[in-house]
């Protein structure tokens, strides 16, 4: 066993986005909520397991602003995102039930030009009765809009040190223009707490003789000192804007080689994934699911509220978003040509839709949809196409010419280090809805990617190109070995799936088939033996620089295993994301796991 139950994956990582569930039994126990697993969990996948730092911040806020015995809180990066949760809670709680659901918005006392880059959007929380936690958790999980653990760490320190304060409504702020101070170590000799006196820009303080302009400047210096101490010398928030730009340029496809930040900023833009695409068409989000949630919201704002189509067996939360935030969706879980025939018949009868959401390829079956036919139907019947390219990634495939919006989870292979969350949405500049979407994004988009997270994303993605190339080659080697083994029932990988021609139509000239595959065996006992004896890290997530495995269906669909099985997703399927290990080393580990399968079959 490489990592104990409940430890962070990767090990010794404060902001890890996966957790060790090293045996089949441990995965089942986690889903059942058994204490011998749950009580050991130091972290988890952030949309399913709220990080301990975020829990600490929520408790501190409720202690100050609520009733800890009766209430709890859920945290978001802006008033707009907390408003989504507030509205969802209110819609699910019976009207006759007395319920004090409320939002509290927090900010740093120094804003505008004096605030360090990337720290102006801070924190907004929803406080609600504790019995409604399962409802609020749906918003956290499905929308992906919750705060990151790094933001929470900063906010918790700022709150305790007096630098994070409740942002009152404008009228209330005008009535009480108070200056909030931190601890004395951040205060200058002439800086004190208290109410400002007098009026006008240069009003004098009656107790010190200093004017408020001077004191505001002092506040700004103290605030900057606080920011610098909390972020550390090696992670200046002034880099956040540059990091965001470099990340957006990489996603636009104008940077085609490994390069440092300064090179990425100085490099002259090349031709992107489609002609005319620039970083201005790339929008960043705190998670991949947030990019999907917001793409759906932006499309409804642009076209009006209409049903959507979910095509192919999707990652579970994509379907939930379409079902719970809007008029609903038409679900085609097989993603087959017969499904497209049925869709076309619905369209011929006069049915109209907002958009079709699909993955290329899908997760966990790695099946490619017929994107060319989908595009043809979309053009004929006026619906948008949204493609999630997370598994394929834009170095291997180019689906943007056939999509209106391409979304991706940057948490995965783009980052690779499994220590930061992020997402992106790319608008096709030649898409039918480009003009209206660009206007909607200009009006409605919020950049809620925390400054420190942006810096980590940029650092992690500098060697994105070379990592993809190595992982592609290693995965082809490992899947070929498994494909040749009689112990294996089926390998799900774009190279071996029946949908391979559909994948090949979008594969870049130098692209491969990616680092993710799934495998099934001839019995559940064989699947368990393989998983338990495979000496790699085990937990949720994918696209990591290290090989990572999980019993995917158990983790993603434990309460709906029969439903998943009806779409060809076996409950004992094992999903594997290949990393950067030496291929000969990995082959040996997989051969050892297959040996355990052979012993079960003997």
mmCIF file of N, CA and C in Angstrom, residues 427-556:
data_model
loop_
_atom_site.group_PDB
_atom_site.id
_atom_site.type_symbol
_atom_site.label_atom_id
_atom_site.label_comp_id
_atom_site.label_asym_id
_atom_site.label_seq_id
_atom_site.Cartn_x
_atom_site.Cartn_y
_atom_site.Cartn_z
ATOM 1 N N UNK A 427 -14.592 30.385 -26.152
ATOM 2 C CA UNK A 427 -15.616 30.704 -27.143
ATOM 3 C C UNK A 427 -15.032 30.564 -28.546
ATOM 4 N N UNK A 428 -15.761 29.906 -29.421
ATOM 5 C CA UNK A 428 -15.350 29.778 -30.819
ATOM 6 C C UNK A 428 -15.655 31.092 -31.542
ATOM 7 N N UNK A 429 -14.624 31.817 -31.997
ATOM 8 C CA UNK A 429 -14.873 33.122 -32.630
ATOM 9 C C UNK A 429 -15.656 33.034 -33.933
ATOM 10 N N UNK A 430 -15.802 31.819 -34.477
ATOM 11 C CA UNK A 430 -16.581 31.645 -35.704
ATOM 12 C C UNK A 430 -17.954 31.042 -35.422
ATOM 13 N N UNK A 431 -18.272 30.843 -34.151
ATOM 14 C CA UNK A 431 -19.543 30.234 -33.792
ATOM 15 C C UNK A 431 -20.724 31.155 -34.057
ATOM 16 N N UNK A 432 -21.871 30.542 -34.305
ATOM 17 C CA UNK A 432 -23.087 31.292 -34.613
ATOM 18 C C UNK A 432 -23.484 32.227 -33.474
ATOM 19 N N UNK A 433 -23.184 31.830 -32.240
ATOM 20 C CA UNK A 433 -23.610 32.612 -31.079
ATOM 21 C C UNK A 433 -22.470 33.431 -30.474
ATOM 22 N N UNK A 434 -21.358 33.528 -31.192
ATOM 23 C CA UNK A 434 -20.177 34.177 -30.627
ATOM 24 C C UNK A 434 -20.461 35.611 -30.188
ATOM 25 N N UNK A 435 -21.095 36.392 -31.043
ATOM 26 C CA UNK A 435 -21.343 37.796 -30.714
ATOM 27 C C UNK A 435 -22.186 37.962 -29.468
ATOM 28 N N UNK A 436 -23.289 37.233 -29.392
ATOM 29 C CA UNK A 436 -24.169 37.365 -28.229
ATOM 30 C C UNK A 436 -23.501 36.810 -26.976
ATOM 31 N N UNK A 437 -22.759 35.702 -27.112
ATOM 32 C CA UNK A 437 -22.071 35.143 -25.950
ATOM 33 C C UNK A 437 -20.970 36.073 -25.457
ATOM 34 N N UNK A 438 -20.234 36.675 -26.370
ATOM 35 C CA UNK A 438 -19.161 37.589 -25.962
ATOM 36 C C UNK A 438 -19.745 38.773 -25.192
ATOM 37 N N UNK A 439 -20.892 39.261 -25.634
ATOM 38 C CA UNK A 439 -21.546 40.363 -24.923
ATOM 39 C C UNK A 439 -22.028 39.934 -23.545
ATOM 40 N N UNK A 440 -22.599 38.734 -23.466
ATOM 41 C CA UNK A 440 -23.083 38.232 -22.177
ATOM 42 C C UNK A 440 -21.920 38.020 -21.218
ATOM 43 N N UNK A 441 -20.828 37.422 -21.706
ATOM 44 C CA UNK A 441 -19.657 37.226 -20.852
ATOM 45 C C UNK A 441 -19.095 38.564 -20.388
ATOM 46 N N UNK A 442 -19.081 39.553 -21.276
ATOM 47 C CA UNK A 442 -18.566 40.874 -20.902
ATOM 48 C C UNK A 442 -19.391 41.482 -19.775
ATOM 49 N N UNK A 443 -20.672 41.178 -19.760
ATOM 50 C CA UNK A 443 -21.565 41.756 -18.755
ATOM 51 C C UNK A 443 -21.646 40.919 -17.479
ATOM 52 N N UNK A 444 -21.619 39.588 -17.609
ATOM 53 C CA UNK A 444 -21.940 38.716 -16.484
ATOM 54 C C UNK A 444 -20.754 37.963 -15.886
ATOM 55 N N UNK A 445 -19.667 37.854 -16.623
ATOM 56 C CA UNK A 445 -18.560 37.006 -16.167
ATOM 57 C C UNK A 445 -17.876 37.578 -14.933
ATOM 58 N N UNK A 446 -17.600 36.703 -13.970
ATOM 59 C CA UNK A 446 -16.794 37.029 -12.797
ATOM 60 C C UNK A 446 -15.546 36.158 -12.805
ATOM 61 N N UNK A 447 -14.398 36.770 -12.631
ATOM 62 C CA UNK A 447 -13.163 35.992 -12.502
ATOM 63 C C UNK A 447 -12.994 35.628 -11.034
ATOM 64 N N UNK A 448 -13.461 34.441 -10.672
ATOM 65 C CA UNK A 448 -13.417 33.999 -9.281
ATOM 66 C C UNK A 448 -12.278 33.022 -9.004
ATOM 67 N N UNK A 449 -11.332 32.937 -9.929
ATOM 68 C CA UNK A 449 -10.150 32.117 -9.680
ATOM 69 C C UNK A 449 -9.243 32.870 -8.712
ATOM 70 N N UNK A 450 -9.015 32.302 -7.551
ATOM 71 C CA UNK A 450 -8.226 32.951 -6.508
ATOM 72 C C UNK A 450 -6.801 33.208 -6.996
ATOM 73 N N UNK A 451 -6.238 34.338 -6.598
ATOM 74 C CA UNK A 451 -4.935 34.776 -7.092
ATOM 75 C C UNK A 451 -3.860 33.708 -6.919
ATOM 76 N N UNK A 452 -3.782 33.137 -5.741
ATOM 77 C CA UNK A 452 -2.752 32.141 -5.465
ATOM 78 C C UNK A 452 -2.964 30.880 -6.295
ATOM 79 N N UNK A 453 -4.231 30.502 -6.505
ATOM 80 C CA UNK A 453 -4.524 29.343 -7.350
ATOM 81 C C UNK A 453 -4.090 29.598 -8.792
ATOM 82 N N UNK A 454 -4.277 30.824 -9.268
ATOM 83 C CA UNK A 454 -3.858 31.164 -10.631
ATOM 84 C C UNK A 454 -2.350 31.009 -10.788
ATOM 85 N N UNK A 455 -1.605 31.421 -9.767
ATOM 86 C CA UNK A 455 -0.148 31.307 -9.824
ATOM 87 C C UNK A 455 0.271 29.840 -9.871
ATOM 88 N N UNK A 456 -0.376 28.998 -9.068
ATOM 89 C CA UNK A 456 -0.044 27.574 -9.086
ATOM 90 C C UNK A 456 -0.413 26.933 -10.423
ATOM 91 N N UNK A 457 -1.560 27.300 -10.979
ATOM 92 C CA UNK A 457 -1.950 26.756 -12.283
ATOM 93 C C UNK A 457 -0.921 27.097 -13.348
ATOM 94 N N UNK A 458 -0.460 28.327 -13.320
ATOM 95 C CA UNK A 458 0.529 28.735 -14.325
ATOM 96 C C UNK A 458 1.830 27.966 -14.142
ATOM 97 N N UNK A 459 2.294 27.869 -12.917
ATOM 98 C CA UNK A 459 3.550 27.151 -12.665
ATOM 99 C C UNK A 459 3.444 25.686 -13.076
ATOM 100 N N UNK A 460 2.337 25.064 -12.688
ATOM 101 C CA UNK A 460 2.176 23.638 -12.974
ATOM 102 C C UNK A 460 2.081 23.344 -14.463
ATOM 103 N N UNK A 461 1.550 24.290 -15.235
ATOM 104 C CA UNK A 461 1.269 24.027 -16.651
ATOM 105 C C UNK A 461 2.417 24.393 -17.583
ATOM 106 N N UNK A 462 3.533 24.828 -17.054
ATOM 107 C CA UNK A 462 4.646 25.247 -17.919
ATOM 108 C C UNK A 462 5.181 24.104 -18.774
ATOM 109 N N UNK A 463 5.147 22.879 -18.246
ATOM 110 C CA UNK A 463 5.654 21.731 -19.011
ATOM 111 C C UNK A 463 4.515 20.857 -19.536
ATOM 112 N N UNK A 464 3.359 21.463 -19.729
ATOM 113 C CA UNK A 464 2.162 20.756 -20.191
ATOM 114 C C UNK A 464 2.424 19.968 -21.473
ATOM 115 N N UNK A 465 3.114 20.571 -22.414
ATOM 116 C CA UNK A 465 3.324 19.945 -23.724
ATOM 117 C C UNK A 465 4.131 18.656 -23.599
ATOM 118 N N UNK A 466 5.255 18.708 -22.904
ATOM 119 C CA UNK A 466 6.106 17.517 -22.801
ATOM 120 C C UNK A 466 5.456 16.433 -21.949
ATOM 121 N N UNK A 467 4.692 16.829 -20.934
ATOM 122 C CA UNK A 467 4.013 15.832 -20.102
ATOM 123 C C UNK A 467 2.981 15.051 -20.906
ATOM 124 N N UNK A 468 2.218 15.764 -21.730
ATOM 125 C CA UNK A 468 1.194 15.100 -22.537
ATOM 126 C C UNK A 468 1.828 14.066 -23.461
ATOM 127 N N UNK A 469 2.922 14.431 -24.082
ATOM 128 C CA UNK A 469 3.581 13.524 -25.026
ATOM 129 C C UNK A 469 4.026 12.236 -24.334
ATOM 130 N N UNK A 470 4.641 12.364 -23.164
ATOM 131 C CA UNK A 470 5.114 11.174 -22.441
ATOM 132 C C UNK A 470 3.947 10.311 -21.976
ATOM 133 N N UNK A 471 2.912 10.946 -21.437
ATOM 134 C CA UNK A 471 1.763 10.198 -20.922
ATOM 135 C C UNK A 471 1.032 9.479 -22.053
ATOM 136 N N UNK A 472 0.898 10.128 -23.209
ATOM 137 C CA UNK A 472 0.276 9.467 -24.362
ATOM 138 C C UNK A 472 0.992 8.161 -24.703
ATOM 139 N N UNK A 473 2.307 8.225 -24.794
ATOM 140 C CA UNK A 473 3.093 7.055 -25.206
ATOM 141 C C UNK A 473 3.030 5.944 -24.157
ATOM 142 N N UNK A 474 3.137 6.329 -22.885
ATOM 143 C CA UNK A 474 3.091 5.320 -21.823
ATOM 144 C C UNK A 474 1.734 4.630 -21.779
ATOM 145 N N UNK A 475 0.669 5.405 -21.936
ATOM 146 C CA UNK A 475 -0.673 4.830 -21.865
ATOM 147 C C UNK A 475 -0.928 3.875 -23.024
ATOM 148 N N UNK A 476 -0.449 4.210 -24.201
ATOM 149 C CA UNK A 476 -0.594 3.284 -25.331
ATOM 150 C C UNK A 476 0.107 1.962 -25.034
ATOM 151 N N UNK A 477 1.256 2.025 -24.402
ATOM 152 C CA UNK A 477 2.010 0.808 -24.065
ATOM 153 C C UNK A 477 1.242 -0.042 -23.052
ATOM 154 N N UNK A 478 0.747 0.591 -21.988
ATOM 155 C CA UNK A 478 0.049 -0.151 -20.928
ATOM 156 C C UNK A 478 -1.270 -0.729 -21.442
ATOM 157 N N UNK A 479 -2.026 0.060 -22.197
ATOM 158 C CA UNK A 479 -3.313 -0.447 -22.697
ATOM 159 C C UNK A 479 -3.109 -1.576 -23.704
ATOM 160 N N UNK A 480 -2.026 -1.525 -24.476
ATOM 161 C CA UNK A 480 -1.742 -2.619 -25.415
ATOM 162 C C UNK A 480 -1.483 -3.915 -24.659
ATOM 163 N N UNK A 481 -0.771 -3.814 -23.547
ATOM 164 C CA UNK A 481 -0.503 -4.992 -22.725
ATOM 165 C C UNK A 481 -1.803 -5.568 -22.165
ATOM 166 N N UNK A 482 -2.685 -4.707 -21.679
ATOM 167 C CA UNK A 482 -3.953 -5.169 -21.119
ATOM 168 C C UNK A 482 -4.883 -5.700 -22.209
ATOM 169 N N UNK A 483 -4.869 -5.054 -23.362
ATOM 170 C CA UNK A 483 -5.708 -5.490 -24.476
ATOM 171 C C UNK A 483 -5.341 -6.906 -24.914
ATOM 172 N N UNK A 484 -4.082 -7.263 -24.788
ATOM 173 C CA UNK A 484 -3.611 -8.589 -25.206
ATOM 174 C C UNK A 484 -3.822 -9.670 -24.146
ATOM 175 N N UNK A 485 -4.222 -9.270 -22.933
ATOM 176 C CA UNK A 485 -4.346 -10.237 -21.846
ATOM 177 C C UNK A 485 -5.718 -10.906 -21.849
ATOM 178 N N UNK A 486 -5.771 -12.235 -21.821
ATOM 179 C CA UNK A 486 -7.065 -12.937 -21.739
ATOM 180 C C UNK A 486 -7.742 -12.752 -20.386
ATOM 181 N N UNK A 487 -6.997 -12.249 -19.403
ATOM 182 C CA UNK A 487 -7.572 -12.014 -18.077
ATOM 183 C C UNK A 487 -8.482 -10.787 -18.064
ATOM 184 N N UNK A 488 -8.338 -9.940 -19.077
ATOM 185 C CA UNK A 488 -9.087 -8.684 -19.153
ATOM 186 C C UNK A 488 -10.311 -8.865 -20.036
ATOM 187 N N UNK A 489 -11.443 -8.407 -19.542
ATOM 188 C CA UNK A 489 -12.682 -8.484 -20.317
ATOM 189 C C UNK A 489 -12.715 -7.416 -21.401
ATOM 190 N N UNK A 490 -12.454 -6.151 -21.026
ATOM 191 C CA UNK A 490 -12.476 -5.074 -22.017
ATOM 192 C C UNK A 490 -11.640 -3.895 -21.544
ATOM 193 N N UNK A 491 -10.938 -3.291 -22.489
ATOM 194 C CA UNK A 491 -10.208 -2.050 -22.251
ATOM 195 C C UNK A 491 -10.965 -0.930 -22.956
ATOM 196 N N UNK A 492 -11.326 0.095 -22.206
ATOM 197 C CA UNK A 492 -12.004 1.261 -22.776
ATOM 198 C C UNK A 492 -10.968 2.364 -22.976
ATOM 199 N N UNK A 493 -10.632 2.602 -24.235
ATOM 200 C CA UNK A 493 -9.599 3.579 -24.585
ATOM 201 C C UNK A 493 -9.877 4.020 -26.016
ATOM 202 N N UNK A 494 -9.726 5.293 -26.345
ATOM 203 C CA UNK A 494 -10.083 5.754 -27.698
ATOM 204 C C UNK A 494 -9.451 4.943 -28.824
ATOM 205 N N UNK A 495 -8.266 4.420 -28.595
ATOM 206 C CA UNK A 495 -7.575 3.666 -29.638
ATOM 207 C C UNK A 495 -8.253 2.332 -29.919
ATOM 208 N N UNK A 496 -8.960 1.772 -28.936
ATOM 209 C CA UNK A 496 -9.553 0.443 -29.083
ATOM 210 C C UNK A 496 -11.075 0.461 -29.148
ATOM 211 N N UNK A 497 -11.697 1.580 -28.841
ATOM 212 C CA UNK A 497 -13.154 1.651 -28.861
ATOM 213 C C UNK A 497 -13.691 1.622 -30.289
ATOM 214 N N UNK A 498 -14.941 1.212 -30.428
ATOM 215 C CA UNK A 498 -15.577 1.205 -31.753
ATOM 216 C C UNK A 498 -15.756 2.617 -32.303
ATOM 217 N N UNK A 499 -15.708 3.616 -31.424
ATOM 218 C CA UNK A 499 -15.847 5.009 -31.867
ATOM 219 C C UNK A 499 -14.512 5.615 -32.296
ATOM 220 N N UNK A 500 -13.490 4.794 -32.478
ATOM 221 C CA UNK A 500 -12.169 5.304 -32.853
ATOM 222 C C UNK A 500 -12.203 6.213 -34.086
ATOM 223 N N UNK A 501 -12.940 5.868 -35.164
ATOM 224 C CA UNK A 501 -12.965 6.776 -36.323
ATOM 225 C C UNK A 501 -13.480 8.175 -35.979
ATOM 226 N N UNK A 502 -14.422 8.259 -35.052
ATOM 227 C CA UNK A 502 -14.947 9.566 -34.643
ATOM 228 C C UNK A 502 -13.887 10.352 -33.876
ATOM 229 N N UNK A 503 -13.078 9.651 -33.091
ATOM 230 C CA UNK A 503 -11.975 10.303 -32.378
ATOM 231 C C UNK A 503 -10.901 10.753 -33.361
ATOM 232 N N UNK A 504 -10.559 9.880 -34.291
ATOM 233 C CA UNK A 504 -9.488 10.180 -35.247
ATOM 234 C C UNK A 504 -9.803 11.426 -36.076
ATOM 235 N N UNK A 505 -11.080 11.670 -36.323
ATOM 236 C CA UNK A 505 -11.467 12.827 -37.130
ATOM 237 C C UNK A 505 -11.069 14.142 -36.474
ATOM 238 N N UNK A 506 -10.821 14.116 -35.158
ATOM 239 C CA UNK A 506 -10.490 15.343 -34.436
ATOM 240 C C UNK A 506 -9.105 15.288 -33.793
ATOM 241 N N UNK A 507 -8.392 14.207 -34.017
ATOM 242 C CA UNK A 507 -7.059 14.082 -33.422
ATOM 243 C C UNK A 507 -6.077 14.966 -34.171
ATOM 244 N N UNK A 508 -5.299 15.723 -33.407
ATOM 245 C CA UNK A 508 -4.270 16.564 -34.006
ATOM 246 C C UNK A 508 -3.176 15.704 -34.629
ATOM 247 N N UNK A 509 -2.435 16.290 -35.546
ATOM 248 C CA UNK A 509 -1.408 15.541 -36.261
ATOM 249 C C UNK A 509 -0.393 14.916 -35.316
ATOM 250 N N UNK A 510 -0.035 15.639 -34.267
ATOM 251 C CA UNK A 510 0.928 15.110 -33.296
ATOM 252 C C UNK A 510 0.247 14.644 -32.013
ATOM 253 N N UNK A 511 -1.070 14.567 -32.031
ATOM 254 C CA UNK A 511 -1.812 14.193 -30.833
ATOM 255 C C UNK A 511 -1.886 12.697 -30.621
ATOM 256 N N UNK A 512 -2.204 12.318 -29.402
ATOM 257 C CA UNK A 512 -2.355 10.912 -29.059
ATOM 258 C C UNK A 512 -3.754 10.620 -28.564
ATOM 259 N N UNK A 513 -3.855 9.591 -27.727
ATOM 260 C CA UNK A 513 -5.163 9.139 -27.250
ATOM 261 C C UNK A 513 -5.398 9.451 -25.775
ATOM 262 N N UNK A 514 -4.481 10.175 -25.168
ATOM 263 C CA UNK A 514 -4.678 10.598 -23.790
ATOM 264 C C UNK A 514 -4.170 9.608 -22.769
ATOM 265 N N UNK A 515 -4.303 9.993 -21.503
ATOM 266 C CA UNK A 515 -3.756 9.193 -20.415
ATOM 267 C C UNK A 515 -4.787 8.470 -19.581
ATOM 268 N N UNK A 516 -6.063 8.498 -19.997
ATOM 269 C CA UNK A 516 -7.118 7.876 -19.197
ATOM 270 C C UNK A 516 -7.679 6.653 -19.916
ATOM 271 N N UNK A 517 -7.873 5.573 -19.169
ATOM 272 C CA UNK A 517 -8.570 4.408 -19.709
ATOM 273 C C UNK A 517 -9.282 3.688 -18.572
ATOM 274 N N UNK A 518 -10.222 2.838 -18.944
ATOM 275 C CA UNK A 518 -10.932 2.009 -17.970
ATOM 276 C C UNK A 518 -10.812 0.558 -18.390
ATOM 277 N N UNK A 519 -10.976 -0.327 -17.420
ATOM 278 C CA UNK A 519 -10.812 -1.752 -17.698
ATOM 279 C C UNK A 519 -11.829 -2.544 -16.881
ATOM 280 N N UNK A 520 -12.363 -3.597 -17.479
ATOM 281 C CA UNK A 520 -13.256 -4.510 -16.759
ATOM 282 C C UNK A 520 -12.702 -5.927 -16.849
ATOM 283 N N UNK A 521 -13.180 -6.775 -15.924
ATOM 284 C CA UNK A 521 -12.694 -8.150 -15.837
ATOM 285 C C UNK A 521 -13.874 -9.113 -15.905
ATOM 286 N N UNK A 522 -13.577 -10.387 -15.910
ATOM 287 C CA UNK A 522 -14.613 -11.402 -16.106
ATOM 288 C C UNK A 522 -15.405 -11.692 -14.836
ATOM 289 N N UNK A 523 -14.962 -11.150 -13.710
ATOM 290 C CA UNK A 523 -15.708 -11.303 -12.462
ATOM 291 C C UNK A 523 -15.376 -10.138 -11.543
ATOM 292 N N UNK A 524 -16.276 -9.880 -10.597
ATOM 293 C CA UNK A 524 -16.019 -8.817 -9.623
ATOM 294 C C UNK A 524 -14.812 -9.163 -8.760
ATOM 295 N N UNK A 525 -14.669 -10.434 -8.417
ATOM 296 C CA UNK A 525 -13.517 -10.855 -7.609
ATOM 297 C C UNK A 525 -12.208 -10.537 -8.322
ATOM 298 N N UNK A 526 -12.195 -10.715 -9.636
ATOM 299 C CA UNK A 526 -10.992 -10.402 -10.410
ATOM 300 C C UNK A 526 -10.730 -8.896 -10.413
ATOM 301 N N UNK A 527 -11.795 -8.095 -10.542
ATOM 302 C CA UNK A 527 -11.641 -6.638 -10.523
ATOM 303 C C UNK A 527 -11.087 -6.172 -9.183
ATOM 304 N N UNK A 528 -11.604 -6.753 -8.093
ATOM 305 C CA UNK A 528 -11.138 -6.391 -6.756
ATOM 306 C C UNK A 528 -9.669 -6.768 -6.584
ATOM 307 N N UNK A 529 -9.307 -7.953 -7.025
ATOM 308 C CA UNK A 529 -7.915 -8.404 -6.903
ATOM 309 C C UNK A 529 -6.977 -7.494 -7.691
ATOM 310 N N UNK A 530 -7.380 -7.145 -8.901
ATOM 311 C CA UNK A 530 -6.553 -6.258 -9.726
ATOM 312 C C UNK A 530 -6.363 -4.914 -9.038
ATOM 313 N N UNK A 531 -7.456 -4.320 -8.593
ATOM 314 C CA UNK A 531 -7.381 -2.996 -7.969
ATOM 315 C C UNK A 531 -6.544 -3.031 -6.696
ATOM 316 N N UNK A 532 -6.800 -3.999 -5.847
ATOM 317 C CA UNK A 532 -6.099 -4.050 -4.562
ATOM 318 C C UNK A 532 -4.603 -4.306 -4.718
ATOM 319 N N UNK A 533 -4.204 -5.004 -5.776
ATOM 320 C CA UNK A 533 -2.794 -5.358 -5.954
ATOM 321 C C UNK A 533 -2.050 -4.426 -6.910
ATOM 322 N N UNK A 534 -2.744 -3.466 -7.485
ATOM 323 C CA UNK A 534 -2.082 -2.511 -8.369
ATOM 324 C C UNK A 534 -1.376 -1.464 -7.508
ATOM 325 N N UNK A 535 -0.058 -1.462 -7.539
ATOM 326 C CA UNK A 535 0.725 -0.595 -6.663
ATOM 327 C C UNK A 535 0.891 0.801 -7.262
ATOM 328 N N UNK A 536 -0.213 1.540 -7.239
ATOM 329 C CA UNK A 536 -0.200 2.954 -7.621
ATOM 330 C C UNK A 536 -1.049 3.697 -6.596
ATOM 331 N N UNK A 537 -0.987 5.020 -6.624
ATOM 332 C CA UNK A 537 -1.857 5.802 -5.756
ATOM 333 C C UNK A 537 -3.306 5.604 -6.182
ATOM 334 N N UNK A 538 -4.202 5.627 -5.201
ATOM 335 C CA UNK A 538 -5.607 5.331 -5.486
ATOM 336 C C UNK A 538 -6.507 6.371 -4.832
ATOM 337 N N UNK A 539 -7.383 6.933 -5.649
ATOM 338 C CA UNK A 539 -8.307 7.943 -5.163
ATOM 339 C C UNK A 539 -9.027 8.590 -6.328
ATOM 340 N N UNK A 540 -9.971 9.492 -6.044
ATOM 341 C CA UNK A 540 -10.692 10.180 -7.113
ATOM 342 C C UNK A 540 -9.792 11.156 -7.856
ATOM 343 N N UNK A 541 -10.240 11.618 -8.996
ATOM 344 C CA UNK A 541 -9.575 12.560 -9.900
ATOM 345 C C UNK A 541 -8.852 11.805 -11.015
ATOM 346 N N UNK A 542 -8.295 12.570 -11.934
ATOM 347 C CA UNK A 542 -7.589 12.027 -13.095
ATOM 348 C C UNK A 542 -6.645 13.095 -13.620
ATOM 349 N N UNK A 543 -5.844 12.731 -14.620
ATOM 350 C CA UNK A 543 -4.944 13.702 -15.226
ATOM 351 C C UNK A 543 -3.821 14.138 -14.311
ATOM 352 N N UNK A 544 -3.362 13.244 -13.462
ATOM 353 C CA UNK A 544 -2.294 13.562 -12.517
ATOM 354 C C UNK A 544 -0.936 13.160 -13.082
ATOM 355 N N UNK A 545 0.118 13.775 -12.571
ATOM 356 C CA UNK A 545 1.471 13.441 -13.015
ATOM 357 C C UNK A 545 1.930 12.082 -12.504
ATOM 358 N N UNK A 546 1.158 11.504 -11.621
ATOM 359 C CA UNK A 546 1.415 10.165 -11.096
ATOM 360 C C UNK A 546 0.217 9.296 -11.466
ATOM 361 N N UNK A 547 0.440 8.014 -11.626
ATOM 362 C CA UNK A 547 -0.655 7.120 -11.986
ATOM 363 C C UNK A 547 -1.629 6.997 -10.823
ATOM 364 N N UNK A 548 -2.915 7.108 -11.141
ATOM 365 C CA UNK A 548 -3.976 7.154 -10.136
ATOM 366 C C UNK A 548 -5.120 6.252 -10.585
ATOM 367 N N UNK A 549 -5.614 5.433 -9.671
ATOM 368 C CA UNK A 549 -6.671 4.484 -10.017
ATOM 369 C C UNK A 549 -7.828 4.581 -9.033
ATOM 370 N N UNK A 550 -9.029 4.233 -9.510
ATOM 371 C CA UNK A 550 -10.193 4.186 -8.627
ATOM 372 C C UNK A 550 -11.254 3.263 -9.224
ATOM 373 N N UNK A 551 -12.113 2.679 -8.371
ATOM 374 C CA UNK A 551 -13.287 1.952 -8.865
ATOM 375 C C UNK A 551 -14.362 2.982 -9.204
ATOM 376 N N UNK A 552 -14.290 3.517 -10.404
ATOM 377 C CA UNK A 552 -14.987 4.753 -10.755
ATOM 378 C C UNK A 552 -16.487 4.703 -10.491
ATOM 379 N N UNK A 553 -17.141 3.648 -10.928
ATOM 380 C CA UNK A 553 -18.602 3.605 -10.818
ATOM 381 C C UNK A 553 -19.043 3.605 -9.363
ATOM 382 N N UNK A 554 -18.294 2.923 -8.518
ATOM 383 C CA UNK A 554 -18.620 2.925 -7.090
ATOM 384 C C UNK A 554 -18.565 4.336 -6.520
ATOM 385 N N UNK A 555 -17.544 5.096 -6.903
ATOM 386 C CA UNK A 555 -17.378 6.434 -6.346
ATOM 387 C C UNK A 555 -18.364 7.437 -6.933
ATOM 388 N N UNK A 556 -18.620 7.345 -8.224
ATOM 389 C CA UNK A 556 -19.440 8.363 -8.885
ATOM 390 C C UNK A 556 -20.927 8.039 -8.877
#
